[in-house]
mmCIF file with all atom_site columns, C-alpha atoms in Angstrom:
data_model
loop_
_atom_site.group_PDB
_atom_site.id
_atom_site.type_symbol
_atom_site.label_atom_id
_atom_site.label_alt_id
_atom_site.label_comp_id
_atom_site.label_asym_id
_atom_site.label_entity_id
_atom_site.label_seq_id
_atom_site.pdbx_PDB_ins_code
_atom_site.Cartn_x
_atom_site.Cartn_y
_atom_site.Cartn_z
_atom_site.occupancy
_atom_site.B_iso_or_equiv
_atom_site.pdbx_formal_charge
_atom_site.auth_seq_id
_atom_site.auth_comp_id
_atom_site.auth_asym_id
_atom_site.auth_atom_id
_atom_site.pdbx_PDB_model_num
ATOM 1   C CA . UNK H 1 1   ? 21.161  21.061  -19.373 1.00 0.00 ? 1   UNK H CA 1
ATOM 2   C CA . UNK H 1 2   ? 23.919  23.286  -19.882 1.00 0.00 ? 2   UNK H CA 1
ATOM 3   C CA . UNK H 1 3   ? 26.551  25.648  -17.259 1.00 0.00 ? 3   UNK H CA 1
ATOM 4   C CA . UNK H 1 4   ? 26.681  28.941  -18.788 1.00 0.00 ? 4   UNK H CA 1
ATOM 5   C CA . UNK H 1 5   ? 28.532  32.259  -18.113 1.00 0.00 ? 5   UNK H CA 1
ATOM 6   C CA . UNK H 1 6   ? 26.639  35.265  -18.931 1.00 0.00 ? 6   UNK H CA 1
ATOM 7   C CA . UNK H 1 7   ? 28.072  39.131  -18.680 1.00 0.00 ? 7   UNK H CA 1
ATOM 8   C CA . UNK H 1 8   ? 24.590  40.518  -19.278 1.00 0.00 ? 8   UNK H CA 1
ATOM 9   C CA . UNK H 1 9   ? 22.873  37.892  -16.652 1.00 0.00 ? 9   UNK H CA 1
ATOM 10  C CA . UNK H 1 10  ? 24.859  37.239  -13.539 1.00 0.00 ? 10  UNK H CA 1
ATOM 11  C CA . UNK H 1 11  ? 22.648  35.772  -11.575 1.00 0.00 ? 11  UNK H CA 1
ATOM 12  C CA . UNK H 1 12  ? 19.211  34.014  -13.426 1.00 0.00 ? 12  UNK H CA 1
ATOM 13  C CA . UNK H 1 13  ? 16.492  32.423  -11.691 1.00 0.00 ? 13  UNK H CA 1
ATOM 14  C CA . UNK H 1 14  ? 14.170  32.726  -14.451 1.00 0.00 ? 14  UNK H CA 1
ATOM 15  C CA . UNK H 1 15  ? 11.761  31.122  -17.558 1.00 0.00 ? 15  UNK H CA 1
ATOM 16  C CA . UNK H 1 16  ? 11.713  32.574  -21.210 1.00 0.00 ? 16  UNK H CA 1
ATOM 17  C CA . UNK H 1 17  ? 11.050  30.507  -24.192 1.00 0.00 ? 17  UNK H CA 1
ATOM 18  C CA . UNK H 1 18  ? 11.322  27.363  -24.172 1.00 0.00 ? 18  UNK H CA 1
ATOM 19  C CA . UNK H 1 19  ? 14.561  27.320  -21.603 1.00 0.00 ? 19  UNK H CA 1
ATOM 20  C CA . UNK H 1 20  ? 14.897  27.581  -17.197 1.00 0.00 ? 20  UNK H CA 1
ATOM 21  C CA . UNK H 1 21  ? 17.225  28.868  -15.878 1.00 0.00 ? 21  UNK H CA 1
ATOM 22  C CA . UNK H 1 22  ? 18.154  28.391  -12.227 1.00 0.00 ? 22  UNK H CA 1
ATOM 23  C CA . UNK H 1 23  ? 21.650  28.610  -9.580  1.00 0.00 ? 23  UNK H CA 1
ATOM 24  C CA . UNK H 1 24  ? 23.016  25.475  -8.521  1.00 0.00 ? 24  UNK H CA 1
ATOM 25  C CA . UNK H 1 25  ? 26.156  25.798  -6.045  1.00 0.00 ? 25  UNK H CA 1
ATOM 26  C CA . UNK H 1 26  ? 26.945  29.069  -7.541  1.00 0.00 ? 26  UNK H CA 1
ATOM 27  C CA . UNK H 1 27  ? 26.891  28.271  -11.132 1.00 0.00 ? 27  UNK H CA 1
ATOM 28  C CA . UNK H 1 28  ? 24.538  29.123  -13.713 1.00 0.00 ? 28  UNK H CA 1
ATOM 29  C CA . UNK H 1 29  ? 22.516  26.266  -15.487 1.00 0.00 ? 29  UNK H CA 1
ATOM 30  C CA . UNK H 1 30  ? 20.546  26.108  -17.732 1.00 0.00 ? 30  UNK H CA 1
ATOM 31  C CA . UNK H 1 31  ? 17.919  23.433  -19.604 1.00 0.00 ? 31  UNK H CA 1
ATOM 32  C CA . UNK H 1 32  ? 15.030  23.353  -21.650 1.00 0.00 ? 32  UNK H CA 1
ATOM 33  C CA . UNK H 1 33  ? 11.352  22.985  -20.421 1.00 0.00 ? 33  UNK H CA 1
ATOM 34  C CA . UNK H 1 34  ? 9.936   19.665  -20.393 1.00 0.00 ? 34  UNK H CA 1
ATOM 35  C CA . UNK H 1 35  ? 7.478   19.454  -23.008 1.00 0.00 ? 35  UNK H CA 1
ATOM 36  C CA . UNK H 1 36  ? 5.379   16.052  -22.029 1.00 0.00 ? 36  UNK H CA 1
ATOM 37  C CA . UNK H 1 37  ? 4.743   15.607  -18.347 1.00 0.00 ? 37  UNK H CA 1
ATOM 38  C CA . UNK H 1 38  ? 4.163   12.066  -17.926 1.00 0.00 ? 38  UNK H CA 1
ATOM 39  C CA . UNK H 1 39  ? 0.905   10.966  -15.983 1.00 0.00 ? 39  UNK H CA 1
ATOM 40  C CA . UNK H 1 40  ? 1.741   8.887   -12.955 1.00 0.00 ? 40  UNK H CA 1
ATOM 41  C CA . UNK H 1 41  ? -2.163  7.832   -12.900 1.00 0.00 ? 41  UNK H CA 1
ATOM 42  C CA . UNK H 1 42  ? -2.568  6.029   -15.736 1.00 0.00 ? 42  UNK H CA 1
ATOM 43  C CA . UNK H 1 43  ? -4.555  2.679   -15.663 1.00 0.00 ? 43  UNK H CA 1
ATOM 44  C CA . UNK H 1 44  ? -1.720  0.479   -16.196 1.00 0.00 ? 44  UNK H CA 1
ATOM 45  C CA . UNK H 1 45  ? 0.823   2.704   -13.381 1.00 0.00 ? 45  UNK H CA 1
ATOM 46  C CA . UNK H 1 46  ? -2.167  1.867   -11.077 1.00 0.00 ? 46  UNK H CA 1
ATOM 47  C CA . UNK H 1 47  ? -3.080  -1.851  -12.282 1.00 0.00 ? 47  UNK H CA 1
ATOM 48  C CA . UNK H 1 48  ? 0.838   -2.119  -11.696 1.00 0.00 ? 48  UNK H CA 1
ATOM 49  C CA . UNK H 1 49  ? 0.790   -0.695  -8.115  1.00 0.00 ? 49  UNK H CA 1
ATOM 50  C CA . UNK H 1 50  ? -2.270  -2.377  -7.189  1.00 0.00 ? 50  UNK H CA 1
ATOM 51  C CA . UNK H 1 51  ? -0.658  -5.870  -8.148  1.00 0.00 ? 51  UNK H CA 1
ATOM 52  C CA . UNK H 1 52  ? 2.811   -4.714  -6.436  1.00 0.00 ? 52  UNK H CA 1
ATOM 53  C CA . UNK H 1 53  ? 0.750   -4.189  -3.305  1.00 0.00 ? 53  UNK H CA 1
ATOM 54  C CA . UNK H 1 54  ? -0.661  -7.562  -3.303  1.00 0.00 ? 54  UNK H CA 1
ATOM 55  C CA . UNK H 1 55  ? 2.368   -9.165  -3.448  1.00 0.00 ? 55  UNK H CA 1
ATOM 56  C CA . UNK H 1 56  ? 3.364   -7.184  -0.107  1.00 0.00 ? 56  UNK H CA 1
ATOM 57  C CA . UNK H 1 57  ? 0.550   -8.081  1.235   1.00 0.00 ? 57  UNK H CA 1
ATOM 58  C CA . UNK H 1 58  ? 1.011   -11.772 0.344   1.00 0.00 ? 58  UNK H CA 1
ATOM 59  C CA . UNK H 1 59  ? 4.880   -11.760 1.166   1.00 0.00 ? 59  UNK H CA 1
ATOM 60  C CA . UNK H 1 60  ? 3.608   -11.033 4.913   1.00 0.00 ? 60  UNK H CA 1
ATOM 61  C CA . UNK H 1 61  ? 0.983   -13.591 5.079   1.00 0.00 ? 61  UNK H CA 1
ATOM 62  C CA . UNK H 1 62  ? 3.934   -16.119 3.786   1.00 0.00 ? 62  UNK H CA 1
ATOM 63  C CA . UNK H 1 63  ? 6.532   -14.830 5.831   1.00 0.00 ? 63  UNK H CA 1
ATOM 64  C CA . UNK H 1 64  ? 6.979   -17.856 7.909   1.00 0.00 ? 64  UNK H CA 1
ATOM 65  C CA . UNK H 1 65  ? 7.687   -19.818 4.943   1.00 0.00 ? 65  UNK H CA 1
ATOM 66  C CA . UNK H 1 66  ? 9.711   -17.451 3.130   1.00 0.00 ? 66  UNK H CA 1
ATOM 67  C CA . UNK H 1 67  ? 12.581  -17.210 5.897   1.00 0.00 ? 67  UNK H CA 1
ATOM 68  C CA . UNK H 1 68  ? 13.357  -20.421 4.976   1.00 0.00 ? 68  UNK H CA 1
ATOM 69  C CA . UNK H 1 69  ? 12.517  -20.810 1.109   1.00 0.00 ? 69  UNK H CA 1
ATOM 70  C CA . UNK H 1 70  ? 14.283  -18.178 -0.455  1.00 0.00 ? 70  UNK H CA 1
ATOM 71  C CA . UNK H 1 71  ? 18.297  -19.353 0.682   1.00 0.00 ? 71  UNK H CA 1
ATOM 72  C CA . UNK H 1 72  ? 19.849  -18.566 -2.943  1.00 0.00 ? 72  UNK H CA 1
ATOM 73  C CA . UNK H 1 73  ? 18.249  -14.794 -3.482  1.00 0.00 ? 73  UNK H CA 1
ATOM 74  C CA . UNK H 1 74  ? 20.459  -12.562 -4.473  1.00 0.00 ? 74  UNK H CA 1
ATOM 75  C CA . UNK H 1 75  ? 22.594  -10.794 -1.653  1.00 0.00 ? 75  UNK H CA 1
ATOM 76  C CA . UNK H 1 76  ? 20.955  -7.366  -2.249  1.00 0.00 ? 76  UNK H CA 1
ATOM 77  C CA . UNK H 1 77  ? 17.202  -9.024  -1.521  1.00 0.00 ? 77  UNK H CA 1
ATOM 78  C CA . UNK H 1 78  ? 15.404  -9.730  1.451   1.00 0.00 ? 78  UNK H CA 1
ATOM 79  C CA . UNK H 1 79  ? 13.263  -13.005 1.408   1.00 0.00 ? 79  UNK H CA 1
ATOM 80  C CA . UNK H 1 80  ? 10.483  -10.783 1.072   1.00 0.00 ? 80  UNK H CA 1
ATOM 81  C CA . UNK H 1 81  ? 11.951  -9.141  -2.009  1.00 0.00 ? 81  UNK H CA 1
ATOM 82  C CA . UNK H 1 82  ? 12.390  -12.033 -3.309  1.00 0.00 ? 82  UNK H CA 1
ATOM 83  C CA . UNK H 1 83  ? 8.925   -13.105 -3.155  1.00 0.00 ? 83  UNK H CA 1
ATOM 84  C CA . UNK H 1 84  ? 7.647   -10.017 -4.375  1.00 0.00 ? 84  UNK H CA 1
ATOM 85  C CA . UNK H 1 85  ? 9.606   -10.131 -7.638  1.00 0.00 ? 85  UNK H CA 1
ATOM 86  C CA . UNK H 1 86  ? 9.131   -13.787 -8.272  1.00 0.00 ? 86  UNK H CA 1
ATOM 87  C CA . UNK H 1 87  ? 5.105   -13.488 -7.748  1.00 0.00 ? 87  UNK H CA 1
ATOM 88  C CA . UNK H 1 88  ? 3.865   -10.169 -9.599  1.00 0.00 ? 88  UNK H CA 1
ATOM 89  C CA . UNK H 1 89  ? 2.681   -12.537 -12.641 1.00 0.00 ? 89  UNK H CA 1
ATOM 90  C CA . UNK H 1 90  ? 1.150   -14.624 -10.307 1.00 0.00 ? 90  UNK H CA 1
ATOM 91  C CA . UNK H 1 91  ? -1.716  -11.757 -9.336  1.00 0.00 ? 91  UNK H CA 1
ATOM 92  C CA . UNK H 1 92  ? -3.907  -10.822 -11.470 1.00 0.00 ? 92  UNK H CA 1
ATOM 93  C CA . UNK H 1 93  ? -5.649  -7.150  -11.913 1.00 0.00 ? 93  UNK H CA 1
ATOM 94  C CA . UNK H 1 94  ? -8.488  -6.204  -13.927 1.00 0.00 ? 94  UNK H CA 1
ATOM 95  C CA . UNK H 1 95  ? -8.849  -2.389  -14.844 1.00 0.00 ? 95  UNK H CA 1
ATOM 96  C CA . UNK H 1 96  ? -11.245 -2.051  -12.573 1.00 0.00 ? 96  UNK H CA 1
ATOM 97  C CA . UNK H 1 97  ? -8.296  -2.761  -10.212 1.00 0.00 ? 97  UNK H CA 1
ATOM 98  C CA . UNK H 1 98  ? -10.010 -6.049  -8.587  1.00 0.00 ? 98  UNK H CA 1
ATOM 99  C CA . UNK H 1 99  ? -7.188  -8.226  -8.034  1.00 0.00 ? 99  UNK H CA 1
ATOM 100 C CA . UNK H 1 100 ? -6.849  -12.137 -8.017  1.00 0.00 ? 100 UNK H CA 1
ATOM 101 C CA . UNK H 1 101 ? -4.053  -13.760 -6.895  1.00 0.00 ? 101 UNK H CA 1
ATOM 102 C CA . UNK H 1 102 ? -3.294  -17.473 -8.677  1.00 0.00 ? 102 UNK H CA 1
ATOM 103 C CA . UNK H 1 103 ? -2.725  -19.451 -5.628  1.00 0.00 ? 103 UNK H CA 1
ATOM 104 C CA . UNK H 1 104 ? -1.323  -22.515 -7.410  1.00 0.00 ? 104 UNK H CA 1
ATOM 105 C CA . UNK H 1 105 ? 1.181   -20.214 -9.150  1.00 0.00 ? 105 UNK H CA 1
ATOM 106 C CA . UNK H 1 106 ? 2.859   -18.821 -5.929  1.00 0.00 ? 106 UNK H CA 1
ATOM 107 C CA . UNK H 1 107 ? 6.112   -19.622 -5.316  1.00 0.00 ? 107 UNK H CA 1
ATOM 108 C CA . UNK H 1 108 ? 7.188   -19.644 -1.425  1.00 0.00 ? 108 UNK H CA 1
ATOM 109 C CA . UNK H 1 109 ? 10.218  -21.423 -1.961  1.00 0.00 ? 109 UNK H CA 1
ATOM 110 C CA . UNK H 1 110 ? 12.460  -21.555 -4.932  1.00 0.00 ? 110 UNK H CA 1
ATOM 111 C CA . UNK H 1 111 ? 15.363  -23.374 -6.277  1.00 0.00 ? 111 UNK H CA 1
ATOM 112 C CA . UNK H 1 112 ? 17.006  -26.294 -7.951  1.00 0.00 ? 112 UNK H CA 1
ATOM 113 C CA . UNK H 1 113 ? 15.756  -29.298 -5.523  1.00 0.00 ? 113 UNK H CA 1
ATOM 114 C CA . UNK H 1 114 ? 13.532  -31.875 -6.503  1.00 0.00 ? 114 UNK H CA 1
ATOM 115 C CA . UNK H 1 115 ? 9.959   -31.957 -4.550  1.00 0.00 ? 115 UNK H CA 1
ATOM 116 C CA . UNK H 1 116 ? 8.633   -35.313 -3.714  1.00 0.00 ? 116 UNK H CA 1
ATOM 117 C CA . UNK H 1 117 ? 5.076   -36.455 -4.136  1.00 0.00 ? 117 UNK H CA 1
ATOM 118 C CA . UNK H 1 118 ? 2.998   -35.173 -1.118  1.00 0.00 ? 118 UNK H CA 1
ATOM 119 C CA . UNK H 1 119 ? -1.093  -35.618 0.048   1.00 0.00 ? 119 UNK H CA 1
ATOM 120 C CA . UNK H 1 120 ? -2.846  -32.892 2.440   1.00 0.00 ? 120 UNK H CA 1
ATOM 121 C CA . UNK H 1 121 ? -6.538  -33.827 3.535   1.00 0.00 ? 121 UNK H CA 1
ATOM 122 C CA . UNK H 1 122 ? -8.396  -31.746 5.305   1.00 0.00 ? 122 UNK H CA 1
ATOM 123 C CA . UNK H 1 123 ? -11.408 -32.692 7.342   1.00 0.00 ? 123 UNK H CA 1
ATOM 124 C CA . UNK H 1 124 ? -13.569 -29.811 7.968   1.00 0.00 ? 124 UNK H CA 1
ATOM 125 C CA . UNK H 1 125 ? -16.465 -31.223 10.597  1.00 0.00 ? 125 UNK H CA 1
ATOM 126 C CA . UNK H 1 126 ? -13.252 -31.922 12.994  1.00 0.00 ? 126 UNK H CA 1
ATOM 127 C CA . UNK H 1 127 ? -11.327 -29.053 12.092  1.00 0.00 ? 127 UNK H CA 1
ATOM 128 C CA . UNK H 1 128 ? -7.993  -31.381 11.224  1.00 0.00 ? 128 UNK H CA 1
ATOM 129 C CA . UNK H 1 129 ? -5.645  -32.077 8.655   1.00 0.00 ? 129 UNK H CA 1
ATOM 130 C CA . UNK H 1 130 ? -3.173  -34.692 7.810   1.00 0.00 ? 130 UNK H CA 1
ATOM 131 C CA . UNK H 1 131 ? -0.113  -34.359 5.226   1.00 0.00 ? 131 UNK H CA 1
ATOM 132 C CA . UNK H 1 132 ? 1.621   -37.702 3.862   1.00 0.00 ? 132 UNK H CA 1
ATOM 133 C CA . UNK H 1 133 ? 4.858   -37.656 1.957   1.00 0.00 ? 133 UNK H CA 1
ATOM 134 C CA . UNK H 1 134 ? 5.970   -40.656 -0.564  1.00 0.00 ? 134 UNK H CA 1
ATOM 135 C CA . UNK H 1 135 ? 10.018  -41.167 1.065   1.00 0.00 ? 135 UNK H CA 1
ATOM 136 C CA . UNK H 1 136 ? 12.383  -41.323 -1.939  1.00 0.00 ? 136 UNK H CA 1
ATOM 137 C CA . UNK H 1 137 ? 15.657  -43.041 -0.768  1.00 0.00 ? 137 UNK H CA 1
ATOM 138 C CA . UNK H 1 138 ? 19.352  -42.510 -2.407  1.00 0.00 ? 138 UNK H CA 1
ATOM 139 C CA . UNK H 1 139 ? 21.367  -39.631 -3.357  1.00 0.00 ? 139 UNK H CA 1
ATOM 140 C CA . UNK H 1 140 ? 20.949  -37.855 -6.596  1.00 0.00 ? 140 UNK H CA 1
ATOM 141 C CA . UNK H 1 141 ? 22.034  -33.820 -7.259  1.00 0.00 ? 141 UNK H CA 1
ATOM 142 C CA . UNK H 1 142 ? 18.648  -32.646 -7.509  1.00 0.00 ? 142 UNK H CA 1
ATOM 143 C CA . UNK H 1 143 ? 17.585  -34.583 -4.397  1.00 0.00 ? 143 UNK H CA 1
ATOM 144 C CA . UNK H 1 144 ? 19.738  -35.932 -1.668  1.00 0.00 ? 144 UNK H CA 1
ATOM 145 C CA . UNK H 1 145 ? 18.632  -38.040 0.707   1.00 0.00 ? 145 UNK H CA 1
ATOM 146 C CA . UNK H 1 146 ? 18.916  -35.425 3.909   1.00 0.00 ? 146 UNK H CA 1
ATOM 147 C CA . UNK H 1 147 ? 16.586  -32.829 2.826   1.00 0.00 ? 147 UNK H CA 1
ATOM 148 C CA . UNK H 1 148 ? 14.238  -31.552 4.741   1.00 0.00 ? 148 UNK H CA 1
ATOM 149 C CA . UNK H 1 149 ? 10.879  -32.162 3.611   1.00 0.00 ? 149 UNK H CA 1
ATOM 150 C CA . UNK H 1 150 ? 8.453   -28.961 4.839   1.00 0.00 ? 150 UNK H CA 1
ATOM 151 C CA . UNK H 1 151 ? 4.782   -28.466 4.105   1.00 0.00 ? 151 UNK H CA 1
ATOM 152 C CA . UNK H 1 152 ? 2.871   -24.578 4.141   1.00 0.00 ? 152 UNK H CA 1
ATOM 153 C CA . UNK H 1 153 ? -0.554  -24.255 5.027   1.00 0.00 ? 153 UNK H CA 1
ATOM 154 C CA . UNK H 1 154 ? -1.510  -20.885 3.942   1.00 0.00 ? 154 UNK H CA 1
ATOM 155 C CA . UNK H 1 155 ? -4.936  -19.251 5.149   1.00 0.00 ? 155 UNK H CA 1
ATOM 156 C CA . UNK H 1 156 ? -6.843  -16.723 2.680   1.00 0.00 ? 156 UNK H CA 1
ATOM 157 C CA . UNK H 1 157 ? -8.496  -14.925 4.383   1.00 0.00 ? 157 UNK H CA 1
ATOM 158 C CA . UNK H 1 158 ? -6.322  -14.921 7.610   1.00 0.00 ? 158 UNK H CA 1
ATOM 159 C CA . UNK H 1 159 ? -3.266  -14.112 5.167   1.00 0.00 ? 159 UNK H CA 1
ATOM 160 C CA . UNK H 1 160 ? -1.221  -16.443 7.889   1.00 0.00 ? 160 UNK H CA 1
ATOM 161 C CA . UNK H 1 161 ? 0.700   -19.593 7.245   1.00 0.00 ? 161 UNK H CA 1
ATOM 162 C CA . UNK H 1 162 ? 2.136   -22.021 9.232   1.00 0.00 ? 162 UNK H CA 1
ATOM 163 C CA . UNK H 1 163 ? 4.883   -24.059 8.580   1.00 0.00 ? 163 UNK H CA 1
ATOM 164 C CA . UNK H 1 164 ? 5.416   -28.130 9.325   1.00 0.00 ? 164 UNK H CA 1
ATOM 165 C CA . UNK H 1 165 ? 8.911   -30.046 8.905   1.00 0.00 ? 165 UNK H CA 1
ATOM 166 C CA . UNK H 1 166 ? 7.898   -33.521 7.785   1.00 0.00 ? 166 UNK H CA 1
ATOM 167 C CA . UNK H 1 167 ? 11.282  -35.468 8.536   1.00 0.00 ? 167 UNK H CA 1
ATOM 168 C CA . UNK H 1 168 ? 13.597  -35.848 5.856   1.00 0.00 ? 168 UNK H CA 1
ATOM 169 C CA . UNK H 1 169 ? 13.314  -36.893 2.509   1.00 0.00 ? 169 UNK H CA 1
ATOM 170 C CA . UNK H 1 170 ? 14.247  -40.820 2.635   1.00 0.00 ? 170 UNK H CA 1
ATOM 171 C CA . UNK H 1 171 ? 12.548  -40.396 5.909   1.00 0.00 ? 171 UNK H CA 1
ATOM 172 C CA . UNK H 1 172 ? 9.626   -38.477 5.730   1.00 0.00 ? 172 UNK H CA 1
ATOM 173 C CA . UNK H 1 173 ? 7.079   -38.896 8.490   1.00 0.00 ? 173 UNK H CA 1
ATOM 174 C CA . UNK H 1 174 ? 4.200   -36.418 7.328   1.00 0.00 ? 174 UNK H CA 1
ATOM 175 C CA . UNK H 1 175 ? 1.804   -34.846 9.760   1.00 0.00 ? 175 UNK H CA 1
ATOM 176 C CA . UNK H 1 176 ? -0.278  -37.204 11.340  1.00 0.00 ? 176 UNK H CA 1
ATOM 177 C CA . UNK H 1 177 ? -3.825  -36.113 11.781  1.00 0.00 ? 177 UNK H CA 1
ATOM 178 C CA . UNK H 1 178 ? -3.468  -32.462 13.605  1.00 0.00 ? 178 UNK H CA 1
ATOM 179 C CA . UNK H 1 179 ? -6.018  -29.725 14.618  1.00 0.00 ? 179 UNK H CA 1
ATOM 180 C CA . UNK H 1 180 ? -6.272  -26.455 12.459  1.00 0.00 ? 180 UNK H CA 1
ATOM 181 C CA . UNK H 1 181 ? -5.083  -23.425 13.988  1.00 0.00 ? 181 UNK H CA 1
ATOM 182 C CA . UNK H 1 182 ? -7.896  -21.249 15.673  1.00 0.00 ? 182 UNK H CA 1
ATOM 183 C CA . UNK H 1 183 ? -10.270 -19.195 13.349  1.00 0.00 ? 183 UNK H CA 1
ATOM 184 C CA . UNK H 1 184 ? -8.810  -20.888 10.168  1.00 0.00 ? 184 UNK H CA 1
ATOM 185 C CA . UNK H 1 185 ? -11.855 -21.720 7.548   1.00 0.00 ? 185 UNK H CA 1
ATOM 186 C CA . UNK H 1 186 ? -11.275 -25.198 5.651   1.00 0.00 ? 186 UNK H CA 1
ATOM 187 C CA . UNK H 1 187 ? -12.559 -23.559 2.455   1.00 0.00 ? 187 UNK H CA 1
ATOM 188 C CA . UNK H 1 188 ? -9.834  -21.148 2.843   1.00 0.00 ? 188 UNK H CA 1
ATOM 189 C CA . UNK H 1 189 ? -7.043  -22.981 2.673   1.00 0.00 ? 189 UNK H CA 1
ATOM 190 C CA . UNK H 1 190 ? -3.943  -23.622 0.184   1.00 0.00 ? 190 UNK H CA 1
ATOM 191 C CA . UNK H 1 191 ? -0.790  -26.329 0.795   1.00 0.00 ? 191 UNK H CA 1
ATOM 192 C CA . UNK H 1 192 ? 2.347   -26.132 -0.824  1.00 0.00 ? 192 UNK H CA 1
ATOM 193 C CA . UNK H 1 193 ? 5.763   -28.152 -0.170  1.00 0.00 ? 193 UNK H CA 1
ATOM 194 C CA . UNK H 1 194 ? 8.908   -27.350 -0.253  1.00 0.00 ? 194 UNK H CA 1
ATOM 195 C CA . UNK H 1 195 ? 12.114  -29.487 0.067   1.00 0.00 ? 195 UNK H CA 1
ATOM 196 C CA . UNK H 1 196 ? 15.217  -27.774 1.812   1.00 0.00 ? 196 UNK H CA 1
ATOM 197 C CA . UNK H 1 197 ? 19.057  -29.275 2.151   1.00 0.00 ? 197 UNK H CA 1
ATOM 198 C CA . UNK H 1 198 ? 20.450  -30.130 5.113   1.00 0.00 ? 198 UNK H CA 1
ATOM 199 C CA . UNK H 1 199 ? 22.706  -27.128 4.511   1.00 0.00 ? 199 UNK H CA 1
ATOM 200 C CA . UNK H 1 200 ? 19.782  -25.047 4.525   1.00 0.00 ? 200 UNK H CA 1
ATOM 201 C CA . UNK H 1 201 ? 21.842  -23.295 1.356   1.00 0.00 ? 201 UNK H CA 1
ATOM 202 C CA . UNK H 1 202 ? 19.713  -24.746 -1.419  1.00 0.00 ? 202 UNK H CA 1
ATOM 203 C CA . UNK H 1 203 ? 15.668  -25.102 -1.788  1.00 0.00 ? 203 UNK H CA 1
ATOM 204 C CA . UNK H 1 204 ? 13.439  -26.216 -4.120  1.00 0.00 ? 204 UNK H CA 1
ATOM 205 C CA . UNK H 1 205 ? 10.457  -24.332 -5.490  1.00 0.00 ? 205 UNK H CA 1
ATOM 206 C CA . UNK H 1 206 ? 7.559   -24.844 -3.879  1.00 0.00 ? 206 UNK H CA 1
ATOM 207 C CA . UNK H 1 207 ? 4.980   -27.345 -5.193  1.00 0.00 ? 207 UNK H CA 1
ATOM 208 C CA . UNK H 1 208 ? 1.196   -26.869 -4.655  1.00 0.00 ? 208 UNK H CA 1
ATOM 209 C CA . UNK H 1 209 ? -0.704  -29.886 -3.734  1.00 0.00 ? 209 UNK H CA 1
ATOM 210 C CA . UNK H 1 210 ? -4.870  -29.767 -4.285  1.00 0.00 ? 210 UNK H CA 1
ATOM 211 C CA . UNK H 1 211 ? -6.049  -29.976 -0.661  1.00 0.00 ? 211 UNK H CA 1
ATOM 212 C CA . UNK H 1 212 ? -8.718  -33.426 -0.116  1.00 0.00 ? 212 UNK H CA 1
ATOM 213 C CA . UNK H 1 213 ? -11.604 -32.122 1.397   1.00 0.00 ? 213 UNK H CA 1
ATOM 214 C CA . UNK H 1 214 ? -13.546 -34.544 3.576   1.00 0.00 ? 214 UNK H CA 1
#
């Protein structure tokens, strides 16, 4: 692009050649055509919008969870943002644009905190669960003793989640057994846990635990 002066052309709004010309607050510019247009429809600009829309998706069935697991994003993100760019590898997308999201790699928490060992069953006649947490006592810097312990029940098909403090983590009481919420499916559902510090400044990433299925 170039500002040019001409005595022959005073004003140019014109094409010739290879070169545009156009006004721009009252000046004279002038560039050279574009010669390859690129194709915003190609197969991997629409795989790569078609996984970029599942993660939206996802980041509102999480959003319960994600209000409190993302503490250490980056100023200039949103918790949802920060879901979004930690889980696009976590979705999968064919080129015939099906997509698959890996349920066991999504993150709904993240940061440096350890995650202690945690059980979900699920029994699907009585339409319950239960959640048990092994308490791990003493202060470390991974892992102090005063971190919340939370679990995430996330619902496929519902693309809802609740969320369930178990007590802290020398503490931890779990989640004796409890009734699903309405309309949830037992096939349907995914568990993840997530510690956070009493601070509520630093998580940990969030671990997914294999539901029981009874």
């Amino acid at each position: 692009m170039a500002i040019f002066e001409s005595t022959a052309f005073t004003r140019l709004r014109k094409s010739f050649g290879n070169l545009t010309t156009y006004r721009l607050r009252g000046l004279n510019i002038l560039r050279g055509k574009v010669k390859d247009v690129r194709n915003p429809r190609t197969l991997e600009q629409r795989m790569q919008r078609a996984r970029m829309k599942e993660a939206v998706r996802l980041s509102r069935g999480f959003s319960s969870a994600l209000r409190l697991g993302f503490p250490a994003r980056p100023v200039s993100e949103t918790p949802f943002n920060a879901f979004v760019r930690m889980n696009m590898e976590a979705i999968a997308v064919t080129e015939e644009l099906v997509v698959t999201p890996d349920f066991e790699s999504i993150l709904c928490a993240s940061g440096s905190r350890k995650v202690p060992s945690a059980t979900v069953s699920v029994m699907a006649e009585s339409r319950t669960f239960s959640c048990t947490v092994v308490p791990e006592t003493g202060d470390r810097p991974d892992a102090a003793a005063d971190d919340g312990v939370y679990l995430v029940l996330y619902e496929s098909a519902q693309n809802t989640c609740e969320v369930y403090p178990l007590g802290t983590r020398s503490m931890a009481e779990g989640v004796a057994e409890q009734d699903l919420p309405d309309n949830w499916e037992a096939a349907n559902l995914h568990a993840y846990v997530f510690v956070l510090s009493a601070s509520k400044r630093i998580a940990s990433d969030s671990k997914y635990v294999t539901i029981s299925h009874s």
